[in-house]
Amino acid sequence: MKKSSIILSICIVFFACNQTEKKSDTVMKNETTLHADAETSIEFKETHVDFGTITQGEVVVHRYIFTNTGTENLKINRVEAACGCTASQYTTEVVTPGNTGMVEVKFDSNNRSGTQSKTVSVYANTIPARTVLSFTAEIKNP
């Protein structure tokens, strides 16, 4: 009887230790995930562009280049244009510290006239979390 109690006790201790190791592995994986989402900093070469005078209906494009100036990986979560006349593409891969990426903005001046001022918001794991890019254009009728 004593032998089976000892064996049972050893099994319980072994099982408990094994569960603690599994829990530690999970905590480490979670810490790695949190580390990947850590905040960093971003610096754009410029945050405003003036397209000058363009003819109504013309489409203009600009690439805003940025650098990850922080110590953590940078990931753009989304980019939102304030107007339906503006489309964007951006670097979707993680940008490691010291490397660069881009946000490309395309403005369609169709059915627009006069001075146009538009913004695009870039959301990333940065401080601050939102960076606003802007551009202006003077639209002349054809």
PDB file of C-alpha atoms in Angstrom:
ATOM      1  CA  MET A   1       0.000   0.000   0.000  1.00  0.00           C
ATOM      2  CA  LYS A   2       2.813   2.390   0.876  1.00  0.00           C
ATOM      3  CA  LYS A   3       4.507   1.733  -2.498  1.00  0.00           C
ATOM      4  CA  SER A   4       1.398   2.695  -4.456  1.00  0.00           C
ATOM      5  CA  SER A   5       1.009   5.865  -2.350  1.00  0.00           C
ATOM      6  CA  ILE A   6       4.624   6.803  -3.059  1.00  0.00           C
ATOM      7  CA  ILE A   7       4.220   6.092  -6.782  1.00  0.00           C
ATOM      8  CA  LEU A   8       1.001   8.105  -6.842  1.00  0.00           C
ATOM      9  CA  SER A   9       2.738  11.010  -5.063  1.00  0.00           C
ATOM     10  CA  ILE A  10       5.618  10.917  -7.557  1.00  0.00           C
ATOM     11  CA  CYS A  11       3.165  10.927 -10.472  1.00  0.00           C
ATOM     12  CA  ILE A  12       1.299  13.908  -9.022  1.00  0.00           C
ATOM     13  CA  VAL A  13       4.538  15.864  -8.504  1.00  0.00           C
ATOM     14  CA  PHE A  14       5.735  14.994 -12.028  1.00  0.00           C
ATOM     15  CA  PHE A  15       2.403  16.046 -13.545  1.00  0.00           C
ATOM     16  CA  ALA A  16       2.377  19.329 -11.607  1.00  0.00           C
ATOM     17  CA  CYS A  17       5.958  20.144 -12.686  1.00  0.00           C
ATOM     18  CA  ASN A  18       5.152  19.329 -16.298  1.00  0.00           C
ATOM     19  CA  GLN A  19       2.125  21.671 -16.225  1.00  0.00           C
ATOM     20  CA  THR A  20       4.284  24.473 -14.757  1.00  0.00           C
ATOM     21  CA  GLU A  21       6.777  24.065 -17.631  1.00  0.00           C
ATOM     22  CA  LYS A  22       3.952  24.240 -20.187  1.00  0.00           C
ATOM     23  CA  LYS A  23       2.602  27.374 -18.512  1.00  0.00           C
ATOM     24  CA  SER A  24       6.087  28.955 -18.611  1.00  0.00           C
ATOM     25  CA  ASP A  25       6.335  28.208 -22.349  1.00  0.00           C
ATOM     26  CA  THR A  26       2.967  29.896 -22.898  1.00  0.00           C
ATOM     27  CA  VAL A  27       4.049  32.951 -20.898  1.00  0.00           C
ATOM     28  CA  MET A  28       7.257  33.189 -22.956  1.00  0.00           C
ATOM     29  CA  LYS A  29       5.291  32.966 -26.226  1.00  0.00           C
ATOM     30  CA  ASN A  30       2.920  35.683 -25.004  1.00  0.00           C
ATOM     31  CA  GLU A  31       5.855  37.919 -23.986  1.00  0.00           C
ATOM     32  CA  THR A  32       7.366  37.447 -27.468  1.00  0.00           C
ATOM     33  CA  THR A  33       4.061  38.418 -29.049  1.00  0.00           C
ATOM     34  CA  LEU A  34       3.808  41.497 -26.831  1.00  0.00           C
ATOM     35  CA  HIS A  35       7.393  42.381 -27.690  1.00  0.00           C
ATOM     36  CA  ALA A  36       6.518  42.267 -31.403  1.00  0.00           C
ATOM     37  CA  ASP A  37       3.733  44.802 -30.726  1.00  0.00           C
ATOM     38  CA  ALA A  38       5.937  47.048 -28.595  1.00  0.00           C
ATOM     39  CA  GLU A  39       5.844  50.745 -29.366  1.00  0.00           C
ATOM     40  CA  THR A  40       8.539  52.340 -31.468  1.00  0.00           C
ATOM     41  CA  SER A  41       9.005  55.631 -33.302  1.00  0.00           C
ATOM     42  CA  ILE A  42       8.550  56.683 -36.903  1.00  0.00           C
ATOM     43  CA  GLU A  43      10.028  59.577 -38.834  1.00  0.00           C
ATOM     44  CA  PHE A  44       8.765  60.621 -42.263  1.00  0.00           C
ATOM     45  CA  LYS A  45      11.085  62.343 -44.724  1.00  0.00           C
ATOM     46  CA  GLU A  46       8.221  64.840 -45.165  1.00  0.00           C
ATOM     47  CA  THR A  47       4.651  64.924 -43.903  1.00  0.00           C
ATOM     48  CA  HIS A  48       3.299  67.474 -46.382  1.00  0.00           C
ATOM     49  CA  VAL A  49       3.491  67.641 -50.179  1.00  0.00           C
ATOM     50  CA  ASP A  50       2.321  70.412 -52.501  1.00  0.00           C
ATOM     51  CA  PHE A  51       1.377  69.005 -55.913  1.00  0.00           C
ATOM     52  CA  GLY A  52       1.182  72.559 -57.267  1.00  0.00           C
ATOM     53  CA  THR A  53      -1.256  73.331 -60.078  1.00  0.00           C
ATOM     54  CA  ILE A  54      -2.771  70.333 -61.849  1.00  0.00           C
ATOM     55  CA  THR A  55      -5.487  69.981 -64.457  1.00  0.00           C
ATOM     56  CA  GLN A  56      -8.898  68.715 -63.348  1.00  0.00           C
ATOM     57  CA  GLY A  57      -9.060  64.957 -63.949  1.00  0.00           C
ATOM     58  CA  GLU A  58      -5.319  64.462 -63.473  1.00  0.00           C
ATOM     59  CA  VAL A  59      -4.173  61.771 -61.037  1.00  0.00           C
ATOM     60  CA  VAL A  60      -1.057  62.515 -58.989  1.00  0.00           C
ATOM     61  CA  VAL A  61       0.945  60.133 -56.819  1.00  0.00           C
ATOM     62  CA  HIS A  62       3.459  60.658 -54.026  1.00  0.00           C
ATOM     63  CA  ARG A  63       5.423  58.232 -51.854  1.00  0.00           C
ATOM     64  CA  TYR A  64       5.991  59.380 -48.295  1.00  0.00           C
ATOM     65  CA  ILE A  65       9.138  57.592 -47.113  1.00  0.00           C
ATOM     66  CA  PHE A  66       9.533  56.793 -43.419  1.00  0.00           C
ATOM     67  CA  THR A  67      12.254  55.364 -41.191  1.00  0.00           C
ATOM     68  CA  ASN A  68      11.765  53.246 -38.083  1.00  0.00           C
ATOM     69  CA  THR A  69      13.772  55.416 -35.675  1.00  0.00           C
ATOM     70  CA  GLY A  70      12.944  53.343 -32.618  1.00  0.00           C
ATOM     71  CA  THR A  71      14.347  50.163 -31.123  1.00  0.00           C
ATOM     72  CA  GLU A  72      11.369  47.874 -31.795  1.00  0.00           C
ATOM     73  CA  ASN A  73       9.863  46.488 -35.005  1.00  0.00           C
ATOM     74  CA  LEU A  74       7.380  48.831 -36.676  1.00  0.00           C
ATOM     75  CA  LYS A  75       4.107  47.617 -38.187  1.00  0.00           C
ATOM     76  CA  ILE A  76       1.573  49.848 -39.920  1.00  0.00           C
ATOM     77  CA  ASN A  77      -1.892  48.664 -38.872  1.00  0.00           C
ATOM     78  CA  ARG A  78      -3.915  50.729 -41.331  1.00  0.00           C
ATOM     79  CA  VAL A  79      -3.950  53.890 -43.417  1.00  0.00           C
ATOM     80  CA  GLU A  80      -7.133  55.966 -43.730  1.00  0.00           C
ATOM     81  CA  ALA A  81      -7.750  58.699 -46.290  1.00  0.00           C
ATOM     82  CA  ALA A  82     -10.078  61.515 -45.273  1.00  0.00           C
ATOM     83  CA  CYS A  83     -11.607  61.622 -48.761  1.00  0.00           C
ATOM     84  CA  GLY A  84     -12.780  59.080 -51.328  1.00  0.00           C
ATOM     85  CA  CYS A  85     -10.692  60.882 -53.956  1.00  0.00           C
ATOM     86  CA  THR A  86      -7.532  59.620 -52.260  1.00  0.00           C
ATOM     87  CA  ALA A  87      -6.241  56.060 -52.320  1.00  0.00           C
ATOM     88  CA  SER A  88      -3.210  54.642 -50.549  1.00  0.00           C
ATOM     89  CA  GLN A  89      -0.850  51.719 -50.477  1.00  0.00           C
ATOM     90  CA  TYR A  90       1.766  51.133 -47.813  1.00  0.00           C
ATOM     91  CA  THR A  91       4.486  48.834 -46.590  1.00  0.00           C
ATOM     92  CA  THR A  92       2.669  45.901 -45.017  1.00  0.00           C
ATOM     93  CA  GLU A  93       5.742  44.016 -43.803  1.00  0.00           C
ATOM     94  CA  VAL A  94       7.376  44.673 -40.444  1.00  0.00           C
ATOM     95  CA  VAL A  95      10.020  47.400 -40.689  1.00  0.00           C
ATOM     96  CA  THR A  96      12.971  46.674 -38.418  1.00  0.00           C
ATOM     97  CA  PRO A  97      14.767  49.471 -36.529  1.00  0.00           C
ATOM     98  CA  GLY A  98      16.788  51.732 -38.830  1.00  0.00           C
ATOM     99  CA  ASN A  99      15.053  50.547 -42.012  1.00  0.00           C
ATOM    100  CA  THR A 100      12.578  52.357 -44.242  1.00  0.00           C
ATOM    101  CA  GLY A 101       9.105  51.844 -45.654  1.00  0.00           C
ATOM    102  CA  MET A 102       6.577  53.924 -47.566  1.00  0.00           C
ATOM    103  CA  VAL A 103       3.030  55.182 -47.731  1.00  0.00           C
ATOM    104  CA  GLU A 104       1.951  55.897 -51.297  1.00  0.00           C
ATOM    105  CA  VAL A 105      -0.897  58.347 -51.815  1.00  0.00           C
ATOM    106  CA  LYS A 106      -2.822  58.711 -55.076  1.00  0.00           C
ATOM    107  CA  PHE A 107      -5.098  61.730 -55.540  1.00  0.00           C
ATOM    108  CA  ASP A 108      -7.708  61.794 -58.309  1.00  0.00           C
ATOM    109  CA  SER A 109      -8.670  65.371 -59.127  1.00  0.00           C
ATOM    110  CA  ASN A 110     -11.674  64.377 -61.234  1.00  0.00           C
ATOM    111  CA  ASN A 111     -14.710  66.577 -60.405  1.00  0.00           C
ATOM    112  CA  ARG A 112     -12.565  68.791 -58.144  1.00  0.00           C
ATOM    113  CA  SER A 113     -11.662  72.440 -58.573  1.00  0.00           C
ATOM    114  CA  GLY A 114      -9.786  75.147 -56.729  1.00  0.00           C
ATOM    115  CA  THR A 115      -7.495  74.595 -53.790  1.00  0.00           C
ATOM    116  CA  GLN A 116      -7.628  71.086 -52.359  1.00  0.00           C
ATOM    117  CA  SER A 117      -6.144  70.120 -48.986  1.00  0.00           C
ATOM    118  CA  LYS A 118      -6.356  66.442 -48.011  1.00  0.00           C
ATOM    119  CA  THR A 119      -5.038  64.250 -45.208  1.00  0.00           C
ATOM    120  CA  VAL A 120      -4.153  60.609 -44.736  1.00  0.00           C
ATOM    121  CA  SER A 121      -3.828  59.063 -41.264  1.00  0.00           C
ATOM    122  CA  VAL A 122      -1.220  56.355 -40.666  1.00  0.00           C
ATOM    123  CA  TYR A 123      -1.852  54.074 -37.671  1.00  0.00           C
ATOM    124  CA  ALA A 124       1.063  52.014 -36.374  1.00  0.00           C
ATOM    125  CA  ASN A 125       2.637  50.705 -33.181  1.00  0.00           C
ATOM    126  CA  THR A 126       4.349  54.066 -32.729  1.00  0.00           C
ATOM    127  CA  ILE A 127       4.291  56.948 -30.283  1.00  0.00           C
ATOM    128  CA  PRO A 128       2.031  58.676 -31.172  1.00  0.00           C
ATOM    129  CA  ALA A 129      -0.045  55.870 -32.689  1.00  0.00           C
ATOM    130  CA  ARG A 130      -1.384  58.157 -35.449  1.00  0.00           C
ATOM    131  CA  THR A 131       0.678  60.207 -37.893  1.00  0.00           C
ATOM    132  CA  VAL A 132      -1.124  62.592 -40.247  1.00  0.00           C
ATOM    133  CA  LEU A 133       0.223  63.113 -43.757  1.00  0.00           C
ATOM    134  CA  SER A 134      -1.154  65.914 -45.897  1.00  0.00           C
ATOM    135  CA  PHE A 135      -1.051  67.306 -49.392  1.00  0.00           C
ATOM    136  CA  THR A 136      -2.395  70.254 -51.318  1.00  0.00           C
ATOM    137  CA  ALA A 137      -3.094  70.901 -54.980  1.00  0.00           C
ATOM    138  CA  GLU A 138      -4.552  73.729 -56.984  1.00  0.00           C
ATOM    139  CA  ILE A 139      -6.996  72.281 -59.533  1.00  0.00           C
ATOM    140  CA  LYS A 140      -7.552  74.218 -62.756  1.00  0.00           C
ATOM    141  CA  ASN A 141     -10.355  73.468 -65.176  1.00  0.00           C
ATOM    142  CA  PRO A 142      -9.269  72.060 -68.558  1.00  0.00           C
TER     143      PRO A 142
END
